[in-house]
PDB file of C-alpha atoms in Angstrom:
ATOM      1  CA  MET T  22     -23.805   2.404  -6.029  1.00  0.00           C
ATOM      2  CA  ASP T  23     -25.691   6.144  -4.820  1.00  0.00           C
ATOM      3  CA  SER T  24     -23.810   9.034  -5.495  1.00  0.00           C
ATOM      4  CA  LYS T  25     -24.505  10.066  -2.414  1.00  0.00           C
ATOM      5  CA  HIS T  26     -21.573   7.426  -1.683  1.00  0.00           C
ATOM      6  CA  GLY T  27     -19.078   8.399  -4.556  1.00  0.00           C
ATOM      7  CA  ARG T  28     -17.571   7.068  -7.486  1.00  0.00           C
ATOM      8  CA  PRO T  29     -17.138   3.420  -7.498  1.00  0.00           C
ATOM      9  CA  CYS T  30     -13.223   2.875  -7.349  1.00  0.00           C
ATOM     10  CA  SER T  31     -10.587   0.404  -7.246  1.00  0.00           C
ATOM     11  CA  ILE T  32      -8.000   3.195  -4.984  1.00  0.00           C
ATOM     12  CA  ALA T  33     -11.816   3.379  -3.076  1.00  0.00           C
ATOM     13  CA  ALA T  34     -11.767  -0.053  -2.578  1.00  0.00           C
ATOM     14  CA  ALA T  35      -7.791  -0.246  -2.002  1.00  0.00           C
ATOM     15  CA  LEU T  36      -7.760   2.623   0.257  1.00  0.00           C
ATOM     16  CA  SER T  37     -10.272   0.973   2.844  1.00  0.00           C
ATOM     17  CA  CYS T  38      -7.888  -2.026   3.319  1.00  0.00           C
ATOM     18  CA  VAL T  39      -4.158  -0.458   4.056  1.00  0.00           C
ATOM     19  CA  GLY T  40      -5.382   3.435   3.124  1.00  0.00           C
ATOM     20  CA  ASP T  41      -4.747   4.222   7.044  1.00  0.00           C
ATOM     21  CA  ARG T  42      -0.916   6.193   7.466  1.00  0.00           C
ATOM     22  CA  TRP T  43       0.186   2.663  10.859  1.00  0.00           C
ATOM     23  CA  ALA T  44      -0.922   0.257   8.074  1.00  0.00           C
ATOM     24  CA  LEU T  45       1.283   1.542   5.806  1.00  0.00           C
ATOM     25  CA  LEU T  46       3.547   2.253   8.326  1.00  0.00           C
ATOM     26  CA  ALA T  47       3.690  -1.586   9.530  1.00  0.00           C
ATOM     27  CA  VAL T  48       3.680  -3.448   5.862  1.00  0.00           C
ATOM     28  CA  ARG T  49       7.164  -0.924   5.597  1.00  0.00           C
ATOM     29  CA  GLU T  50       8.678  -2.802   8.505  1.00  0.00           C
ATOM     30  CA  VAL T  51       7.906  -6.194   7.254  1.00  0.00           C
ATOM     31  CA  ILE T  52       8.916  -5.570   4.275  1.00  0.00           C
ATOM     32  CA  PHE T  53      12.359  -4.804   6.092  1.00  0.00           C
ATOM     33  CA  GLY T  54      12.333  -7.880   7.661  1.00  0.00           C
ATOM     34  CA  ASN T  55      10.475  -6.222  10.807  1.00  0.00           C
ATOM     35  CA  HIS T  56       8.059  -9.115  11.579  1.00  0.00           C
ATOM     36  CA  ARG T  57       7.461  -8.494  15.695  1.00  0.00           C
ATOM     37  CA  PHE T  58       5.151  -7.124  16.709  1.00  0.00           C
ATOM     38  CA  SER T  59       7.412  -4.871  18.873  1.00  0.00           C
ATOM     39  CA  GLU T  60       9.602  -4.499  16.488  1.00  0.00           C
ATOM     40  CA  ILE T  61       6.887  -3.165  14.861  1.00  0.00           C
ATOM     41  CA  VAL T  62       5.799  -0.780  17.295  1.00  0.00           C
ATOM     42  CA  ARG T  63       8.991   0.592  17.841  1.00  0.00           C
ATOM     43  CA  ASN T  64       9.749   1.540  14.035  1.00  0.00           C
ATOM     44  CA  THR T  65       6.068   2.556  13.698  1.00  0.00           C
ATOM     45  CA  GLY T  66       5.956   4.714  17.016  1.00  0.00           C
ATOM     46  CA  ALA T  67       1.966   3.858  16.487  1.00  0.00           C
ATOM     47  CA  PRO T  68       0.396   3.119  19.583  1.00  0.00           C
ATOM     48  CA  ARG T  69       0.020  -0.370  20.513  1.00  0.00           C
ATOM     49  CA  ASP T  70      -3.820  -0.471  21.008  1.00  0.00           C
ATOM     50  CA  ARG T  71      -3.937   1.628  16.710  1.00  0.00           C
ATOM     51  CA  LEU T  72      -1.075  -0.963  15.658  1.00  0.00           C
ATOM     52  CA  ALA T  73      -3.039  -4.181  17.274  1.00  0.00           C
ATOM     53  CA  ALA T  74      -6.389  -2.792  15.575  1.00  0.00           C
ATOM     54  CA  ARG T  75      -4.237  -2.432  12.224  1.00  0.00           C
ATOM     55  CA  LEU T  76      -2.410  -5.647  12.199  1.00  0.00           C
ATOM     56  CA  LYS T  77      -6.140  -7.720  12.445  1.00  0.00           C
ATOM     57  CA  SER T  78      -6.986  -6.134  10.292  1.00  0.00           C
ATOM     58  CA  LEU T  79      -3.837  -6.446   7.602  1.00  0.00           C
ATOM     59  CA  VAL T  80      -4.586 -10.782   8.308  1.00  0.00           C
ATOM     60  CA  ALA T  81      -8.476 -10.176   7.837  1.00  0.00           C
ATOM     61  CA  ALA T  82      -7.615  -8.413   4.506  1.00  0.00           C
ATOM     62  CA  GLY T  83      -5.537 -11.166   3.626  1.00  0.00           C
ATOM     63  CA  VAL T  84      -2.602  -8.247   2.771  1.00  0.00           C
ATOM     64  CA  LEU T  85      -0.332 -10.344   6.005  1.00  0.00           C
ATOM     65  CA  GLU T  86      -0.697 -13.426   7.554  1.00  0.00           C
ATOM     66  CA  GLN T  87       0.349 -14.559  11.337  1.00  0.00           C
ATOM     67  CA  ARG T  88       2.803 -17.160  11.602  1.00  0.00           C
ATOM     68  CA  GLN T  89       3.776 -18.155  15.290  1.00  0.00           C
ATOM     69  CA  TYR T  90       7.099 -19.057  16.319  1.00  0.00           C
ATOM     70  CA  GLN T  91       6.622 -19.692  20.059  1.00  0.00           C
ATOM     71  CA  GLU T  92       4.316 -21.853  21.665  1.00  0.00           C
ATOM     72  CA  HIS T  93       4.666 -21.197  25.382  1.00  0.00           C
ATOM     73  CA  PRO T  94       2.865 -19.149  25.283  1.00  0.00           C
ATOM     74  CA  PRO T  95       1.499 -18.710  22.051  1.00  0.00           C
ATOM     75  CA  ARG T  96       3.656 -15.920  20.427  1.00  0.00           C
ATOM     76  CA  TYR T  97       2.670 -15.761  16.104  1.00  0.00           C
ATOM     77  CA  ASP T  98       4.823 -12.218  13.262  1.00  0.00           C
ATOM     78  CA  TYR T  99       3.961 -10.826  11.144  1.00  0.00           C
ATOM     79  CA  HIS T 100       4.631 -11.709   6.918  1.00  0.00           C
ATOM     80  CA  LEU T 101       3.372 -11.287   3.433  1.00  0.00           C
ATOM     81  CA  THR T 102       0.926 -12.459   1.688  1.00  0.00           C
ATOM     82  CA  GLN T 103       1.029 -12.008  -2.572  1.00  0.00           C
ATOM     83  CA  ALA T 104      -1.130  -9.137  -1.765  1.00  0.00           C
ATOM     84  CA  GLY T 105       1.384  -7.686   0.982  1.00  0.00           C
ATOM     85  CA  ARG T 106       4.297  -8.550  -1.324  1.00  0.00           C
ATOM     86  CA  GLU T 107       2.536  -6.811  -4.473  1.00  0.00           C
ATOM     87  CA  LEU T 108       2.128  -3.566  -2.439  1.00  0.00           C
ATOM     88  CA  VAL T 109       6.006  -2.602  -2.464  1.00  0.00           C
ATOM     89  CA  PRO T 110       5.378  -1.176  -5.697  1.00  0.00           C
ATOM     90  CA  VAL T 111       2.815   1.406  -4.821  1.00  0.00           C
ATOM     91  CA  LEU T 112       5.247   1.959  -1.386  1.00  0.00           C
ATOM     92  CA  SER T 113       7.941   2.585  -3.503  1.00  0.00           C
ATOM     93  CA  ALA T 114       6.002   4.971  -5.946  1.00  0.00           C
ATOM     94  CA  LEU T 115       4.912   6.347  -2.319  1.00  0.00           C
ATOM     95  CA  ARG T 116       8.757   6.937  -0.509  1.00  0.00           C
ATOM     96  CA  ALA T 117       9.769   8.355  -4.238  1.00  0.00           C
ATOM     97  CA  TRP T 118       7.167  10.912  -4.007  1.00  0.00           C
ATOM     98  CA  GLY T 119       8.655  11.540   0.047  1.00  0.00           C
ATOM     99  CA  ASP T 120      11.915  11.876  -1.306  1.00  0.00           C
ATOM    100  CA  LYS T 121      11.200  14.318  -3.876  1.00  0.00           C
ATOM    101  CA  TRP T 122       7.952  16.305  -2.515  1.00  0.00           C
ATOM    102  CA  ALA T 123       8.441  15.940   1.126  1.00  0.00           C
ATOM    103  CA  VAL T 124      11.617  15.984   3.622  1.00  0.00           C
ATOM    104  CA  LYS T 125      14.595  17.781   2.991  1.00  0.00           C
ATOM    105  CA  ASP T 126      16.701  14.437   3.181  1.00  0.00           C
ATOM    106  CA  PRO T 127      16.129  11.039   2.189  1.00  0.00           C
ATOM    107  CA  PRO T 128      15.690   9.376   4.829  1.00  0.00           C
ATOM    108  CA  LEU T 129      16.665   6.198   3.508  1.00  0.00           C
ATOM    109  CA  SER T 130      18.146   4.663   0.189  1.00  0.00           C
ATOM    110  CA  VAL T 131      17.321   2.358  -2.002  1.00  0.00           C
ATOM    111  CA  THR T 132      19.772   0.771  -4.933  1.00  0.00           C
ATOM    112  CA  HIS T 133      20.228  -2.068  -7.127  1.00  0.00           C
ATOM    113  CA  HIS T 134      22.987  -3.046  -8.435  1.00  0.00           C
ATOM    114  CA  GLY T 135      24.976   0.581  -7.248  1.00  0.00           C
ATOM    115  CA  HIS T 136      22.361   2.988  -9.319  1.00  0.00           C
ATOM    116  CA  PRO T 137      19.568   4.796  -7.201  1.00  0.00           C
ATOM    117  CA  VAL T 138      16.058   2.898  -7.402  1.00  0.00           C
ATOM    118  CA  ARG T 139      13.099   4.991  -8.559  1.00  0.00           C
ATOM    119  CA  PRO T 140      10.032   3.472  -9.805  1.00  0.00           C
ATOM    120  CA  ARG T 141       8.176   3.768 -13.387  1.00  0.00           C
ATOM    121  CA  VAL T 142       5.213   2.854 -14.712  1.00  0.00           C
ATOM    122  CA  ILE T 143       6.008   0.053 -17.447  1.00  0.00           C
ATOM    123  CA  CYS T 144       2.719  -1.353 -19.601  1.00  0.00           C
ATOM    124  CA  GLU T 145       2.905  -5.057 -19.161  1.00  0.00           C
ATOM    125  CA  THR T 146       1.691  -6.080 -23.003  1.00  0.00           C
ATOM    126  CA  CYS T 147       3.657  -3.556 -24.787  1.00  0.00           C
ATOM    127  CA  GLY T 148       6.808  -3.593 -22.353  1.00  0.00           C
ATOM    128  CA  ARG T 149       6.818   0.496 -22.966  1.00  0.00           C
ATOM    129  CA  PRO T 150       6.908   3.383 -20.050  1.00  0.00           C
ATOM    130  CA  VAL T 151       3.024   4.501 -19.502  1.00  0.00           C
ATOM    131  CA  ARG T 152       3.031   8.193 -19.640  1.00  0.00           C
ATOM    132  CA  GLU T 153       0.197  10.194 -18.597  1.00  0.00           C
ATOM    133  CA  ASP T 154      -0.142  11.997 -22.458  1.00  0.00           C
ATOM    134  CA  GLU T 155      -1.081   8.048 -23.635  1.00  0.00           C
ATOM    135  CA  VAL T 156      -3.688   6.481 -20.100  1.00  0.00           C
ATOM    136  CA  GLU T 157      -6.810   5.869 -22.112  1.00  0.00           C
ATOM    137  CA  ARG T 158      -9.352   5.715 -19.090  1.00  0.00           C
ATOM    138  CA  THR T 159     -13.384   4.408 -19.441  1.00  0.00           C
ATOM    139  CA  SER T 160     -15.023   4.558 -16.602  1.00  0.00           C
ATOM    140  CA  ASN T 161     -17.093   0.631 -15.950  1.00  0.00           C
ATOM    141  CA  ALA T 162     -20.021   1.581 -13.486  1.00  0.00           C
ATOM    142  CA  ALA T 163     -23.175   1.509 -14.093  1.00  0.00           C
ATOM    143  CA  ASP T 164     -24.421   5.043 -13.906  1.00  0.00           C
ATOM    144  CA  TRP T 165     -20.643   6.928 -14.225  1.00  0.00           C
ATOM    145  CA  ASP T 166     -18.996   8.195 -15.735  1.00  0.00           C
ATOM    146  CA  LEU T 167     -15.349   9.856 -16.005  1.00  0.00           C
ATOM    147  CA  ALA T 168     -17.402  13.541 -15.240  1.00  0.00           C
ATOM    148  CA  GLY T 169     -18.964  11.822 -12.652  1.00  0.00           C
ATOM    149  CA  PRO T 170     -22.542  10.538 -12.083  1.00  0.00           C
ATOM    150  CA  VAL T 171     -24.753   9.934 -14.682  1.00  0.00           C
ATOM    151  CA  SER T 172     -28.026  11.380 -14.751  1.00  0.00           C
ATOM    152  CA  GLU T 173     -30.657   9.007 -15.433  1.00  0.00           C
ATOM    153  CA  GLY T 174     -32.444   9.143 -18.937  1.00  0.00           C
ATOM    154  CA  SER T 175     -29.411  11.004 -19.508  1.00  0.00           C
ATOM    155  CA  THR T 176     -25.659   9.502 -21.826  1.00  0.00           C
ATOM    156  CA  SER T 177     -22.344   9.320 -20.586  1.00  0.00           C
ATOM    157  CA  ARG T 178     -20.232  12.969 -21.793  1.00  0.00           C
TER     158      ARG T 178
END
């Protein structure tokens, strides 16, 4: 990838699928059990045309699927795919960050067996919490290291 296009990155690729405000809010609504367009548009406040475009792109990206619930006229609602279900912890982390840094009083409480749910990252292999000071990053992208693009003929920093 040419450096003028930015670092090859899974975060950038994910954001190209779900990185729009209306896309993530639509997924939030489906997580909350609101599957019909009218419910999603009401609860997101999105312009109808923009929401329709985002839902179409989420279906194309495999995050949501449409299911027909009425034949005449044909009407469809939206449901999470496996990829969509795997966004739940991402949205939970965004909610927790927003509760701490973006709002004065959190508008939603999430509990598990009566106690608040607080997202954390756990290593799937060893089961221990992941601490930032224990993480090691290695660039796997050709011609890139963590500092940025690597010039031809130079070594990785």
